Amino acid sequence: MNRTQPLVLGIESSCDETGVGIVRGTTLLTNTVSSSMDEHVRFGGVIPEIASRAHLDAFIPTLDAALSDAGVRLDEVDAIAVTAGPGLAGALMVGVCAAKALAVATGKPLYAINHLVAHVGVGLLAPDGGGRAPELPANLGALLVSGGHTEILKINNITDDVVLLGSTIDDAAGEAYDKVARILGLGYPGGPAIDAVARTGNRAAIRFPRGLSQPKYMGTAEEPGKHRYDWSFSGLKTAVARCVEQFEARGEEVPVADIAAAFQEAVVDVVSAKAVLACREHAIKDVLLGGGVAANSRLRELTGQRCTSAGIRLHVPPLGLCTDNGAMVAALGAQLVMAGKEPSGIAFAPDSSLPVTAVSLPA
């Protein structure tokens, strides 16, 4: 196996995107994604059974397209990497079974990797598919904001030492966006819909709560509170629902744009503030923003402003690499190969609640 510039095929199927990516070392060759998003719109959220069946239908065409686009044959691949968790159990099973079948058929080593850490690994790909890849900073943090996860991490070593500093204790930020969009009649997915409507609203019109930001949860740097770096969005969602109900009870028109803007401000305010606080108190000088909600314009703007004020460098991958994709899986797989890590074999099982501290599954 080529351990200096390994050709790695990555497979992602943790939710509603079927992704196949191929990298050579830190150079991205292709990132092919098939989404079943349209099949979930009428339900207002991802339906696991529909997602699983969509992965079954899409995997082979997506794999063929990726190999063709990269101009490589399957037998030329040095290793295969697959998302083993976290994610939807049935959806993960489809990708893992496909990866195991390819590994057995080709005799290639298989790496079972963590979906969340892969969002960080994609930041190590060379820009524009070529040139010099960014080096991993000595003090790196990662703020992952998506439909299923909101977490702040400290990356001591991308291949085997990831520390969870804080996370949501209930809804993820993206999940809250979807639920609030449904309340406001904006449809699914909620993130892009609210982001668009909020541009015409007044984010200061309503003051919605910032969960877990009270002193009893925050504590101090010397005596940190239990939830100093954690988030909670369920109360915010309820506050939006009560606000809408009050306007309707008075027979008044619901100011959708203002509510969307105020809701979004509450989310990005507390997310960026706690992330920057965690970075400052853990000597983190570089932070990578990843996950589907990283595409949100206000989150990028406010996080960028606060990082700059705190002397922290913010790194944001291209939009196409922020959402779930096979390239990020291949990128982390390549890091494992280059670090000399042993493959996982084919005896592992996908883990829908795989902790972020488990970068890859052992043999």
Tab-separated table of C-alpha atoms in Angstrom:
chain	number	residue	atom	x	y	z
A	1	MET	CA	0.000	0.000	0.000
A	2	ASN	CA	1.145	3.535	-0.780
A	3	ARG	CA	1.286	5.213	2.636
A	4	THR	CA	2.710	8.560	1.470
A	5	GLN	CA	0.102	9.430	-1.165
A	6	PRO	CA	-2.611	6.773	-0.711
A	7	LEU	CA	-5.508	6.606	-3.147
A	8	VAL	CA	-8.522	6.317	-0.847
A	9	LEU	CA	-12.189	5.844	-1.682
A	10	GLY	CA	-14.605	7.205	0.932
A	11	ILE	CA	-18.245	6.214	1.421
A	12	GLU	CA	-20.783	8.302	3.356
A	13	SER	CA	-24.374	7.259	4.132
A	14	SER	CA	-25.101	8.496	7.650
A	15	CYS	CA	-28.267	10.420	6.787
A	16	ASP	CA	-29.848	11.407	3.457
A	17	GLU	CA	-26.751	11.942	1.271
A	18	THR	CA	-25.121	9.052	-0.543
A	19	GLY	CA	-21.561	10.243	-0.983
A	20	VAL	CA	-18.530	8.734	-2.668
A	21	GLY	CA	-15.286	10.680	-2.664
A	22	ILE	CA	-11.787	9.822	-3.834
A	23	VAL	CA	-8.571	11.480	-2.655
A	24	ARG	CA	-4.899	10.898	-3.355
A	25	GLY	CA	-3.117	11.856	-0.150
A	26	THR	CA	-4.486	15.329	0.485
A	27	THR	CA	-5.590	15.999	-3.085
A	28	LEU	CA	-9.294	15.740	-3.852
A	29	LEU	CA	-10.010	13.880	-7.079
A	30	THR	CA	-13.782	13.725	-6.911
A	31	ASN	CA	-16.689	14.359	-4.588
A	32	THR	CA	-19.888	12.769	-5.883
A	33	VAL	CA	-23.104	13.109	-3.877
A	34	SER	CA	-26.638	11.863	-4.447
A	35	SER	CA	-29.207	13.353	-2.079
A	36	SER	CA	-32.652	12.004	-1.209
A	37	MET	CA	-33.678	15.367	0.280
A	38	ASP	CA	-36.600	15.825	-2.125
A	39	GLU	CA	-38.140	12.552	-0.923
A	40	HIS	CA	-38.316	13.849	2.659
A	41	VAL	CA	-39.710	17.330	2.012
A	42	ARG	CA	-43.384	16.381	2.342
A	43	PHE	CA	-42.678	14.817	5.755
A	44	GLY	CA	-40.841	17.865	7.094
A	45	GLY	CA	-37.778	15.819	8.054
A	46	VAL	CA	-35.671	12.804	7.188
A	47	ILE	CA	-37.541	9.482	7.303
A	48	PRO	CA	-34.955	6.778	8.133
A	49	GLU	CA	-36.577	4.003	6.067
A	50	ILE	CA	-36.831	6.231	2.996
A	51	ALA	CA	-33.218	7.330	3.438
A	52	SER	CA	-32.015	3.733	3.695
A	53	ARG	CA	-33.842	2.665	0.532
A	54	ALA	CA	-32.543	5.718	-1.310
A	55	HIS	CA	-28.967	4.739	-0.383
A	56	LEU	CA	-29.563	1.274	-1.830
A	57	ASP	CA	-30.783	2.749	-5.102
A	58	ALA	CA	-28.099	5.414	-5.358
A	59	PHE	CA	-24.920	3.681	-4.233
A	60	ILE	CA	-23.805	1.885	-7.415
A	61	PRO	CA	-24.588	4.819	-9.760
A	62	THR	CA	-22.800	7.193	-7.369
A	63	LEU	CA	-19.778	4.887	-7.123
A	64	ASP	CA	-19.586	4.509	-10.914
A	65	ALA	CA	-19.836	8.276	-11.390
A	66	ALA	CA	-17.103	8.930	-8.825
A	67	LEU	CA	-14.666	6.441	-10.356
A	68	SER	CA	-15.341	7.840	-13.815
A	69	ASP	CA	-14.923	11.434	-12.687
A	70	ALA	CA	-11.647	10.650	-10.906
A	71	GLY	CA	-10.369	8.624	-13.835
A	72	VAL	CA	-9.382	5.660	-11.673
A	73	ARG	CA	-10.303	1.980	-11.536
A	74	LEU	CA	-11.497	0.276	-8.368
A	75	ASP	CA	-8.478	-2.048	-8.388
A	76	GLU	CA	-6.151	0.989	-8.271
A	77	VAL	CA	-7.525	2.144	-4.915
A	78	ASP	CA	-5.159	1.640	-1.958
A	79	ALA	CA	-7.833	1.657	0.751
A	80	ILE	CA	-11.536	2.111	1.397
A	81	ALA	CA	-12.990	4.272	4.182
A	82	VAL	CA	-16.600	4.301	5.332
A	83	THR	CA	-18.652	6.199	7.877
A	84	ALA	CA	-19.343	3.781	10.735
A	85	GLY	CA	-21.206	6.319	12.882
A	86	PRO	CA	-22.805	8.324	14.248
A	87	GLY	CA	-25.942	8.534	12.130
A	88	LEU	CA	-29.176	6.743	11.258
A	89	ALA	CA	-28.760	3.031	11.951
A	90	GLY	CA	-30.331	1.773	8.724
A	91	ALA	CA	-28.593	4.335	6.548
A	92	LEU	CA	-25.217	3.540	8.107
A	93	MET	CA	-25.806	-0.162	7.543
A	94	VAL	CA	-26.231	0.344	3.784
A	95	GLY	CA	-22.930	2.186	3.415
A	96	VAL	CA	-21.034	-0.157	5.724
A	97	CYS	CA	-22.315	-3.275	3.949
A	98	ALA	CA	-21.418	-1.783	0.576
A	99	ALA	CA	-17.923	-0.920	1.815
A	100	LYS	CA	-17.403	-4.402	3.253
A	101	ALA	CA	-18.514	-5.980	-0.025
A	102	LEU	CA	-16.051	-3.837	-1.972
A	103	ALA	CA	-13.260	-4.628	0.496
A	104	VAL	CA	-13.865	-8.376	0.220
A	105	ALA	CA	-14.186	-8.274	-3.564
A	106	THR	CA	-11.038	-6.210	-4.103
A	107	GLY	CA	-8.914	-7.288	-1.143
A	108	LYS	CA	-8.439	-3.658	-0.138
A	109	PRO	CA	-8.053	-2.628	3.530
A	110	LEU	CA	-11.156	-1.060	5.073
A	111	TYR	CA	-11.193	1.788	7.615
A	112	ALA	CA	-14.342	2.406	9.674
A	113	ILE	CA	-14.279	6.062	10.638
A	114	ASN	CA	-16.168	8.665	12.639
A	115	HIS	CA	-18.494	10.910	10.657
A	116	LEU	CA	-17.907	13.915	12.927
A	117	VAL	CA	-14.118	13.767	12.829
A	118	ALA	CA	-14.371	13.432	9.047
A	119	HIS	CA	-15.861	16.939	8.978
A	120	VAL	CA	-12.522	18.072	10.407
A	121	GLY	CA	-10.443	15.888	8.103
A	122	VAL	CA	-11.913	17.525	5.023
A	123	GLY	CA	-10.222	20.756	6.100
A	124	LEU	CA	-6.853	19.108	5.453
A	125	LEU	CA	-7.469	18.683	1.739
A	126	ALA	CA	-5.369	20.840	-0.563
A	127	PRO	CA	-7.281	23.903	-1.798
A	128	ASP	CA	-8.737	23.751	-5.302
A	129	GLY	CA	-7.872	20.078	-5.629
A	130	GLY	CA	-4.129	20.645	-5.833
A	131	GLY	CA	-1.144	22.487	-4.460
A	132	ARG	CA	0.116	22.371	-0.913
A	133	ALA	CA	-2.292	20.953	1.656
A	134	PRO	CA	-2.865	22.935	4.841
A	135	GLU	CA	-0.871	21.648	7.783
A	136	LEU	CA	-2.667	20.686	10.977
A	137	PRO	CA	-2.157	23.548	13.451
A	138	ALA	CA	-0.750	22.650	16.839
A	139	ASN	CA	-3.807	24.021	18.630
A	140	LEU	CA	-6.850	23.241	16.498
A	141	GLY	CA	-10.500	23.330	17.434
A	142	ALA	CA	-13.547	22.351	15.437
A	143	LEU	CA	-17.063	23.765	15.661
A	144	LEU	CA	-19.458	21.277	14.075
A	145	VAL	CA	-22.988	22.543	13.486
A	146	SER	CA	-25.462	20.338	11.635
A	147	GLY	CA	-28.927	18.836	11.740
A	148	GLY	CA	-27.818	16.109	14.113
A	149	HIS	CA	-24.851	17.568	15.991
A	150	THR	CA	-23.622	20.780	17.567
A	151	GLU	CA	-20.214	20.279	19.163
A	152	ILE	CA	-16.957	22.046	19.919
A	153	LEU	CA	-13.866	19.825	19.748
A	154	LYS	CA	-10.163	20.075	20.510
A	155	ILE	CA	-8.091	18.203	17.962
A	156	ASN	CA	-4.813	17.094	19.523
A	157	ASN	CA	-4.250	14.534	16.774
A	158	ILE	CA	-6.662	14.018	13.888
A	159	THR	CA	-6.059	10.266	13.839
A	160	ASP	CA	-6.312	9.293	17.498
A	161	ASP	CA	-6.781	12.156	19.963
A	162	VAL	CA	-9.988	14.177	19.750
A	163	VAL	CA	-11.461	15.787	22.880
A	164	LEU	CA	-15.102	16.825	23.221
A	165	LEU	CA	-15.308	20.207	24.966
A	166	GLY	CA	-19.027	20.882	24.622
A	167	SER	CA	-22.177	19.774	22.817
A	168	THR	CA	-25.919	20.283	22.687
A	169	ILE	CA	-27.847	18.546	25.449
A	170	ASP	CA	-31.048	18.286	23.390
A	171	ASP	CA	-31.806	19.507	19.851
A	172	ALA	CA	-28.943	20.222	17.487
A	173	ALA	CA	-28.928	23.686	15.904
A	174	GLY	CA	-29.955	22.345	12.495
A	175	GLU	CA	-32.780	20.361	14.064
A	176	ALA	CA	-34.033	23.536	15.753
A	177	TYR	CA	-33.958	25.321	12.384
A	178	ASP	CA	-36.136	22.590	10.853
A	179	LYS	CA	-38.644	22.683	13.706
A	180	VAL	CA	-38.919	26.471	13.728
A	181	ALA	CA	-39.255	26.575	9.944
A	182	ARG	CA	-42.208	24.207	10.288
A	183	ILE	CA	-43.775	26.505	12.916
A	184	LEU	CA	-43.343	29.485	10.572
A	185	GLY	CA	-44.649	27.602	7.546
A	186	LEU	CA	-41.352	27.889	5.668
A	187	GLY	CA	-41.000	24.233	4.668
A	188	TYR	CA	-38.074	21.829	4.784
A	189	PRO	CA	-35.091	21.966	4.999
A	190	GLY	CA	-35.385	24.761	7.504
A	191	GLY	CA	-31.830	26.100	7.480
A	192	PRO	CA	-31.752	27.654	3.992
A	193	ALA	CA	-35.381	28.795	4.281
A	194	ILE	CA	-34.853	30.681	7.551
A	195	ASP	CA	-31.510	32.094	6.409
A	196	ALA	CA	-33.159	33.536	3.293
A	197	VAL	CA	-36.216	35.000	5.055
A	198	ALA	CA	-34.129	36.388	7.925
A	199	ARG	CA	-32.287	38.702	5.539
A	200	THR	CA	-35.433	40.839	5.281
A	201	GLY	CA	-36.248	40.733	9.006
A	202	ASN	CA	-35.144	42.675	12.068
A	203	ARG	CA	-33.087	40.394	14.298
A	204	ALA	CA	-33.473	42.834	17.206
A	205	ALA	CA	-37.288	42.889	17.001
A	206	ILE	CA	-37.669	40.043	19.515
A	207	ARG	CA	-35.278	38.826	22.185
A	208	PHE	CA	-35.396	35.034	22.261
A	209	PRO	CA	-33.605	33.069	25.036
A	210	ARG	CA	-30.003	31.880	24.759
A	211	GLY	CA	-30.025	28.456	26.371
A	212	LEU	CA	-27.525	27.500	29.093
A	213	SER	CA	-26.000	30.989	29.134
A	214	GLN	CA	-27.071	31.897	32.681
A	215	PRO	CA	-24.329	32.175	35.356
A	216	LYS	CA	-25.444	28.981	37.120
A	217	TYR	CA	-24.631	26.992	33.956
A	218	MET	CA	-21.564	28.975	32.903
A	219	GLY	CA	-19.636	29.261	36.143
A	220	THR	CA	-16.191	30.839	35.782
A	221	ALA	CA	-12.912	29.927	34.119
A	222	GLU	CA	-11.591	28.891	37.540
A	223	GLU	CA	-14.748	26.994	38.505
A	224	PRO	CA	-16.532	26.085	35.257
A	225	GLY	CA	-20.230	25.323	35.384
A	226	LYS	CA	-21.482	21.944	34.255
A	227	HIS	CA	-22.666	23.340	30.908
A	228	ARG	CA	-20.087	26.077	30.325
A	229	TYR	CA	-19.476	25.000	26.717
A	230	ASP	CA	-22.789	23.239	26.096
A	231	TRP	CA	-25.882	24.363	24.183
A	232	SER	CA	-29.626	23.840	24.463
A	233	PHE	CA	-32.098	24.749	21.717
A	234	SER	CA	-35.336	23.050	22.785
A	235	GLY	CA	-36.386	26.029	24.934
A	236	LEU	CA	-35.690	28.411	22.067
A	237	LYS	CA	-37.925	26.362	19.776
A	238	THR	CA	-40.703	26.489	22.385
A	239	ALA	CA	-40.272	30.253	22.786
A	240	VAL	CA	-40.755	30.727	19.041
A	241	ALA	CA	-43.896	28.579	19.107
A	242	ARG	CA	-45.348	30.607	22.017
A	243	CYS	CA	-44.501	33.851	20.227
A	244	VAL	CA	-46.358	32.768	17.093
A	245	GLU	CA	-49.329	31.645	19.182
A	246	GLN	CA	-49.531	35.058	20.869
A	247	PHE	CA	-49.667	36.913	17.558
A	248	GLU	CA	-52.356	34.546	16.291
A	249	ALA	CA	-54.388	34.827	19.518
A	250	ARG	CA	-54.462	38.600	19.100
A	251	GLY	CA	-55.570	38.228	15.508
A	252	GLU	CA	-52.394	39.907	14.284
A	253	GLU	CA	-50.291	38.944	11.275
A	254	VAL	CA	-47.294	36.874	12.292
A	255	PRO	CA	-44.074	38.788	11.436
A	256	VAL	CA	-42.367	35.767	9.931
A	257	ALA	CA	-39.238	37.584	8.747
A	258	ASP	CA	-38.628	39.251	12.114
A	259	ILE	CA	-39.196	36.019	14.048
A	260	ALA	CA	-36.893	34.107	11.676
A	261	ALA	CA	-34.189	36.757	12.018
A	262	ALA	CA	-34.513	36.915	15.817
A	263	PHE	CA	-34.482	33.123	16.108
A	264	GLN	CA	-31.419	32.849	13.889
A	265	GLU	CA	-29.646	35.528	15.910
A	266	ALA	CA	-30.339	33.630	19.136
A	267	VAL	CA	-28.806	30.471	17.654
A	268	VAL	CA	-25.687	31.975	16.108
A	269	ASP	CA	-25.118	34.308	19.082
A	270	VAL	CA	-24.896	31.536	21.660
A	271	VAL	CA	-23.142	29.070	19.323
A	272	SER	CA	-20.379	31.496	18.356
A	273	ALA	CA	-19.997	32.959	21.854
A	274	LYS	CA	-19.549	29.599	23.568
A	275	ALA	CA	-17.291	28.262	20.815
A	276	VAL	CA	-14.961	31.261	21.065
A	277	LEU	CA	-15.005	31.018	24.864
A	278	ALA	CA	-13.974	27.353	24.716
A	279	CYS	CA	-11.199	28.163	22.255
A	280	ARG	CA	-9.826	31.008	24.375
A	281	GLU	CA	-9.831	28.923	27.559
A	282	HIS	CA	-8.125	25.955	25.870
A	283	ALA	CA	-5.454	27.951	24.001
A	284	ILE	CA	-7.000	27.098	20.629
A	285	LYS	CA	-5.746	29.493	17.954
A	286	ASP	CA	-7.320	27.909	14.884
A	287	VAL	CA	-10.896	26.653	14.583
A	288	LEU	CA	-12.581	24.878	11.714
A	289	LEU	CA	-16.299	25.432	11.104
A	290	GLY	CA	-18.004	22.383	9.605
A	291	GLY	CA	-21.345	20.647	9.181
A	292	GLY	CA	-24.367	21.563	7.103
A	293	VAL	CA	-25.256	24.664	9.155
A	294	ALA	CA	-21.781	26.032	8.368
A	295	ALA	CA	-23.426	27.205	5.136
A	296	ASN	CA	-25.543	29.660	7.160
A	297	SER	CA	-24.529	33.208	6.243
A	298	ARG	CA	-25.106	34.758	9.656
A	299	LEU	CA	-23.257	31.971	11.492
A	300	ARG	CA	-20.240	32.424	9.225
A	301	GLU	CA	-20.378	36.202	9.629
A	302	LEU	CA	-20.716	36.407	13.415
A	303	THR	CA	-18.324	33.531	14.133
A	304	GLY	CA	-15.769	35.156	11.853
A	305	GLN	CA	-16.123	38.512	13.622
A	306	ARG	CA	-15.789	37.024	17.095
A	307	CYS	CA	-12.846	34.808	16.138
A	308	THR	CA	-11.028	37.813	14.671
A	309	SER	CA	-11.641	39.839	17.838
A	310	ALA	CA	-10.266	36.976	19.942
A	311	GLY	CA	-7.201	36.443	17.763
A	312	ILE	CA	-8.460	33.091	16.488
A	313	ARG	CA	-8.144	32.053	12.839
A	314	LEU	CA	-11.391	30.663	11.414
A	315	HIS	CA	-11.199	28.048	8.659
A	316	VAL	CA	-14.307	27.225	6.628
A	317	PRO	CA	-14.160	24.531	3.906
A	318	PRO	CA	-15.912	25.207	0.582
A	319	LEU	CA	-19.690	24.966	0.915
A	320	GLY	CA	-19.820	21.680	-1.002
A	321	LEU	CA	-17.515	20.085	1.564
A	322	CYS	CA	-19.357	21.370	4.652
A	323	THR	CA	-22.399	19.154	4.169
A	324	ASP	CA	-22.160	15.348	4.402
A	325	ASN	CA	-20.054	13.905	1.586
A	326	GLY	CA	-17.716	11.072	0.676
A	327	ALA	CA	-14.702	13.348	0.223
A	328	MET	CA	-14.480	14.045	3.941
A	329	VAL	CA	-14.581	10.312	4.667
A	330	ALA	CA	-11.828	9.648	2.138
A	331	ALA	CA	-9.797	12.564	3.527
A	332	LEU	CA	-9.833	11.201	7.073
A	333	GLY	CA	-9.197	7.701	5.758
A	334	ALA	CA	-6.098	8.976	3.969
A	335	GLN	CA	-4.868	10.593	7.184
A	336	LEU	CA	-5.207	7.245	8.971
A	337	VAL	CA	-3.318	5.444	6.210
A	338	MET	CA	-0.518	8.037	6.180
A	339	ALA	CA	-0.244	7.804	9.975
A	340	GLY	CA	0.292	4.039	9.719
A	341	LYS	CA	-2.952	3.109	11.474
A	342	GLU	CA	-4.168	-0.450	11.050
A	343	PRO	CA	-7.392	-1.026	9.094
A	344	SER	CA	-10.627	-1.994	10.846
A	345	GLY	CA	-11.235	-5.219	8.937
A	346	ILE	CA	-14.799	-6.334	8.201
A	347	ALA	CA	-15.971	-7.637	11.587
A	348	PHE	CA	-17.080	-4.240	12.951
A	349	ALA	CA	-20.691	-3.108	13.182
A	350	PRO	CA	-21.916	0.432	12.527
A	351	ASP	CA	-22.616	2.441	15.669
A	352	SER	CA	-25.383	5.055	15.385
A	353	SER	CA	-24.189	6.763	18.577
A	354	LEU	CA	-20.433	6.465	18.031
A	355	PRO	CA	-18.713	8.999	20.343
A	356	VAL	CA	-16.605	11.654	18.671
A	357	THR	CA	-13.576	10.541	20.691
A	358	ALA	CA	-13.487	7.289	18.662
A	359	VAL	CA	-11.825	8.467	15.444
A	360	SER	CA	-11.894	5.008	13.890
A	361	LEU	CA	-12.961	1.526	14.913
A	362	PRO	CA	-10.188	-0.963	15.716
A	363	ALA	CA	-9.897	-4.351	14.082
